[in-house]
Tab-separated table of C-alpha atoms in Angstrom:
chain	number	residue	atom	x	y	z
A	1	MET	CA	138.400	-15.890	-4.593
A	2	ASN	CA	137.723	-12.255	-3.938
A	3	GLU	CA	133.937	-11.929	-3.986
A	4	LEU	CA	134.053	-8.535	-5.981
A	5	ASN	CA	135.931	-10.267	-8.852
A	6	ASN	CA	133.180	-13.053	-8.920
A	7	PRO	CA	131.236	-12.939	-12.183
A	8	VAL	CA	128.057	-14.075	-10.362
A	9	VAL	CA	128.178	-10.959	-8.135
A	10	TRP	CA	128.418	-8.745	-11.273
A	11	THR	CA	125.495	-10.679	-12.899
A	12	ILE	CA	123.325	-10.274	-9.711
A	13	LEU	CA	124.112	-6.503	-9.836
A	14	GLY	CA	123.419	-6.458	-13.604
A	15	CYS	CA	120.052	-8.178	-13.069
A	16	GLU	CA	118.962	-5.763	-10.255
A	17	ILE	CA	119.862	-2.703	-12.339
A	18	GLY	CA	118.204	-4.388	-15.488
A	19	PHE	CA	115.108	-4.994	-13.380
A	20	TRP	CA	114.695	-1.319	-12.421
A	21	VAL	CA	115.685	-0.074	-15.859
A	22	LEU	CA	112.984	-2.267	-17.466
A	23	VAL	CA	110.391	-1.376	-14.743
A	24	LEU	CA	111.004	2.372	-14.793
A	25	GLY	CA	111.509	2.333	-18.617
A	26	GLY	CA	108.360	0.362	-19.122
A	27	LEU	CA	106.246	2.645	-16.874
A	28	ALA	CA	107.801	5.809	-18.378
A	29	LEU	CA	106.844	4.498	-21.755
A	30	ARG	CA	103.271	3.710	-20.486
A	31	TYR	CA	102.610	6.908	-18.713
A	32	VAL	CA	104.926	9.580	-20.133
A	33	ALA	CA	105.253	8.475	-23.776
A	34	ARG	CA	101.787	6.869	-23.817
A	35	ALA	CA	103.201	3.893	-25.637
A	36	GLU	CA	101.084	1.223	-23.877
A	37	ARG	CA	102.062	-1.694	-26.211
A	38	VAL	CA	105.764	-1.062	-26.135
A	39	SER	CA	105.511	-0.623	-22.313
A	40	THR	CA	103.896	-4.037	-21.939
A	41	VAL	CA	106.660	-5.621	-24.015
A	42	VAL	CA	109.370	-4.011	-22.007
A	43	LEU	CA	107.754	-5.085	-18.758
A	44	ALA	CA	107.330	-8.557	-20.078
A	45	LEU	CA	111.120	-8.809	-20.470
A	46	VAL	CA	111.651	-8.755	-16.652
A	47	PRO	CA	111.722	-12.559	-16.154
A	48	VAL	CA	114.380	-12.805	-18.828
A	49	LEU	CA	116.675	-11.490	-16.279
A	50	ASP	CA	115.993	-14.397	-14.045
A	51	VAL	CA	116.936	-16.700	-16.807
A	52	VAL	CA	120.129	-14.812	-17.395
A	53	LEU	CA	121.023	-15.116	-13.696
A	54	ILE	CA	120.436	-18.977	-13.506
A	55	ALA	CA	122.295	-19.428	-16.697
A	56	ALA	CA	125.406	-17.429	-15.453
A	57	VAL	CA	125.414	-19.392	-12.184
A	58	ALA	CA	125.057	-22.733	-13.910
A	59	LEU	CA	127.763	-21.713	-16.447
A	60	ASP	CA	130.110	-20.579	-13.678
A	61	LEU	CA	129.525	-23.820	-11.670
A	62	HIS	CA	130.075	-25.981	-14.919
A	63	ARG	CA	133.363	-24.242	-15.645
A	64	GLY	CA	134.406	-25.170	-12.072
A	65	GLY	CA	134.016	-21.757	-10.378
A	66	GLU	CA	134.606	-21.723	-6.751
A	67	VAL	CA	131.297	-21.527	-4.859
A	68	GLY	CA	131.086	-18.443	-2.722
A	69	PHE	CA	128.501	-16.204	-1.106
A	70	ALA	CA	127.336	-14.942	-4.482
A	71	HIS	CA	126.402	-18.392	-5.771
A	72	ARG	CA	124.183	-18.853	-2.624
A	73	LEU	CA	122.750	-15.348	-2.911
A	74	ALA	CA	121.793	-15.904	-6.617
A	75	GLY	CA	119.158	-18.429	-5.539
A	76	ILE	CA	117.873	-16.142	-2.771
A	77	TYR	CA	117.721	-13.324	-5.146
A	78	LEU	CA	115.934	-15.320	-7.822
A	79	GLY	CA	113.350	-16.523	-5.232
A	80	CYS	CA	112.767	-12.847	-3.993
A	81	THR	CA	112.444	-11.555	-7.572
A	82	ILE	CA	109.847	-14.231	-8.407
A	83	MET	CA	108.017	-13.787	-5.026
A	84	PHE	CA	108.277	-9.947	-4.744
A	85	GLY	CA	108.842	-8.752	-8.156
A	86	LYS	CA	105.274	-8.416	-9.384
A	87	ARG	CA	104.386	-6.532	-6.184
A	88	MET	CA	107.266	-4.167	-6.589
A	89	ILE	CA	106.183	-3.463	-10.195
A	90	VAL	CA	102.605	-2.814	-9.026
A	91	TRP	CA	103.975	-0.533	-6.369
A	92	ALA	CA	105.935	1.504	-8.857
A	93	ASP	CA	102.999	1.585	-11.322
A	94	GLU	CA	100.591	3.013	-8.746
A	95	ARG	CA	103.150	5.730	-8.132
A	96	PHE	CA	103.674	6.430	-11.837
A	97	ALA	CA	99.880	6.388	-12.413
A	98	HIS	CA	99.366	8.934	-9.617
A	99	ARG	CA	102.112	11.265	-10.800
A	100	PHE	CA	101.534	11.046	-14.550
A	101	ALA	CA	97.945	9.884	-15.129
A	102	GLY	CA	96.001	11.502	-12.407
A	103	ALA	CA	95.186	8.281	-10.589
A	104	PRO	CA	94.410	8.568	-6.777
A	105	ALA	CA	97.355	8.492	-4.357
A	106	PRO	CA	98.544	5.036	-3.525
A	107	HIS	CA	97.113	3.392	-0.350
A	108	ARG	CA	99.423	3.545	2.678
A	109	VAL	CA	99.282	0.566	5.027
A	110	PRO	CA	99.155	1.954	8.693
A	111	LYS	CA	102.154	1.238	10.844
A	112	LEU	CA	100.012	-0.673	13.424
A	113	GLY	CA	96.777	-2.497	13.364
A	114	PRO	CA	95.093	-5.533	11.661
A	115	GLU	CA	95.912	-4.332	8.204
A	116	ARG	CA	99.550	-3.970	8.903
A	117	THR	CA	99.579	-7.332	10.608
A	118	ARG	CA	97.879	-8.959	7.578
A	119	LYS	CA	100.503	-7.297	5.302
A	120	GLU	CA	103.419	-8.529	7.491
A	121	TRP	CA	102.014	-12.123	7.372
A	122	GLU	CA	101.570	-11.850	3.540
A	123	ASP	CA	105.181	-10.683	3.242
A	124	PHE	CA	106.433	-13.500	5.335
A	125	GLY	CA	104.270	-15.899	3.288
A	126	ARG	CA	106.075	-14.435	0.146
A	127	TRP	CA	109.383	-14.994	1.843
A	128	LEU	CA	108.649	-18.605	2.566
A	129	GLY	CA	107.835	-18.988	-1.160
A	130	ALA	CA	111.221	-17.344	-1.922
A	131	VAL	CA	112.909	-19.834	0.469
A	132	VAL	CA	111.302	-22.741	-1.451
A	133	ILE	CA	112.399	-21.282	-4.825
A	134	ALA	CA	115.917	-20.665	-3.476
A	135	SER	CA	116.053	-24.119	-2.030
A	136	ALA	CA	114.923	-25.759	-5.325
A	137	VAL	CA	117.350	-23.556	-7.287
A	138	SER	CA	120.326	-24.560	-5.039
A	139	LEU	CA	119.397	-28.194	-5.158
A	140	GLY	CA	118.772	-28.170	-8.816
A	141	LEU	CA	122.119	-26.442	-9.617
A	142	GLY	CA	123.832	-28.677	-6.990
A	143	TYR	CA	122.613	-31.967	-8.548
A	144	THR	CA	122.903	-31.025	-12.271
A	145	VAL	CA	125.972	-28.820	-12.949
A	146	ALA	CA	127.974	-28.639	-9.614
A	147	SER	CA	130.728	-31.045	-8.677
A	148	ASP	CA	130.460	-32.846	-5.284
A	149	ALA	CA	132.611	-30.093	-3.519
A	150	GLN	CA	130.578	-27.331	-5.138
A	151	ARG	CA	127.333	-28.863	-4.178
A	152	GLU	CA	128.394	-29.143	-0.751
A	153	SER	CA	129.406	-25.473	-0.529
A	154	LEU	CA	126.222	-24.516	-2.375
A	155	MET	CA	124.175	-26.237	0.301
A	156	GLY	CA	125.376	-23.625	2.804
A	157	VAL	CA	122.366	-21.626	1.689
A	158	PHE	CA	120.068	-23.561	3.874
A	159	GLY	CA	121.726	-22.106	6.940
A	160	THR	CA	121.455	-18.499	5.632
A	161	LEU	CA	117.792	-19.200	4.632
A	162	GLY	CA	117.004	-20.448	8.224
A	163	VAL	CA	118.544	-17.406	9.913
A	164	ILE	CA	116.823	-14.934	7.582
A	165	THR	CA	113.523	-16.743	8.181
A	166	VAL	CA	113.748	-16.567	11.931
A	167	ILE	CA	114.768	-12.895	11.855
A	168	TRP	CA	111.990	-11.994	9.531
A	169	LEU	CA	109.442	-13.873	11.583
A	170	LEU	CA	110.519	-12.175	14.859
A	171	THR	CA	110.997	-8.727	13.391
A	172	GLY	CA	108.046	-8.721	10.916
A	173	PRO	CA	104.757	-10.413	11.747
A	174	LEU	CA	105.330	-11.434	15.274
A	175	TRP	CA	106.702	-7.953	16.215
A	176	VAL	CA	103.791	-6.076	14.555
A	177	ALA	CA	101.216	-8.470	15.993
A	178	GLY	CA	102.524	-7.955	19.412
A	179	ARG	CA	102.314	-4.187	19.283
A	180	ARG	CA	99.250	-2.204	19.985
A	181	PRO	CA	98.293	1.285	18.648
A	182	SER	CA	98.659	4.088	21.100
A	183	ALA	CA	95.378	5.361	22.539
């Protein structure tokens, strides 16, 4: 199947667009329109997108959809939104608060040094959490709604997760920890 015609690809894309629409809309309501309660409700809708994504993948598998890259990506995407989503919202919130509510400028982590090293290890730890979630989602879908052939193909996500994990470890925390600031 052509991946661009895969409904799961479009669902992932829709969830990503929906995430930013809800985040930016919620923050605009909070800081521009001064509608704090409505803003809170809009931001609370973000996890609904995760449910939509899992439901779409499960439905596609149940209907006999051919497992491709998009099905494996869905679990990774879900893990990342769960592990990094709140921090991304806080990141955007700090910038909105600075721009529209007179809050101080957001703190910038230096490019090198102990603070950067700590942040890189924290990010890598979040990634490991995303790996656990992606693995659980893939196994859960593989053993509940997928056929044997779909399950086998769905398990290809573990190789992808391993490659990403090694690259992240080498180019993230180990790279930063091995560099020293210029004197």
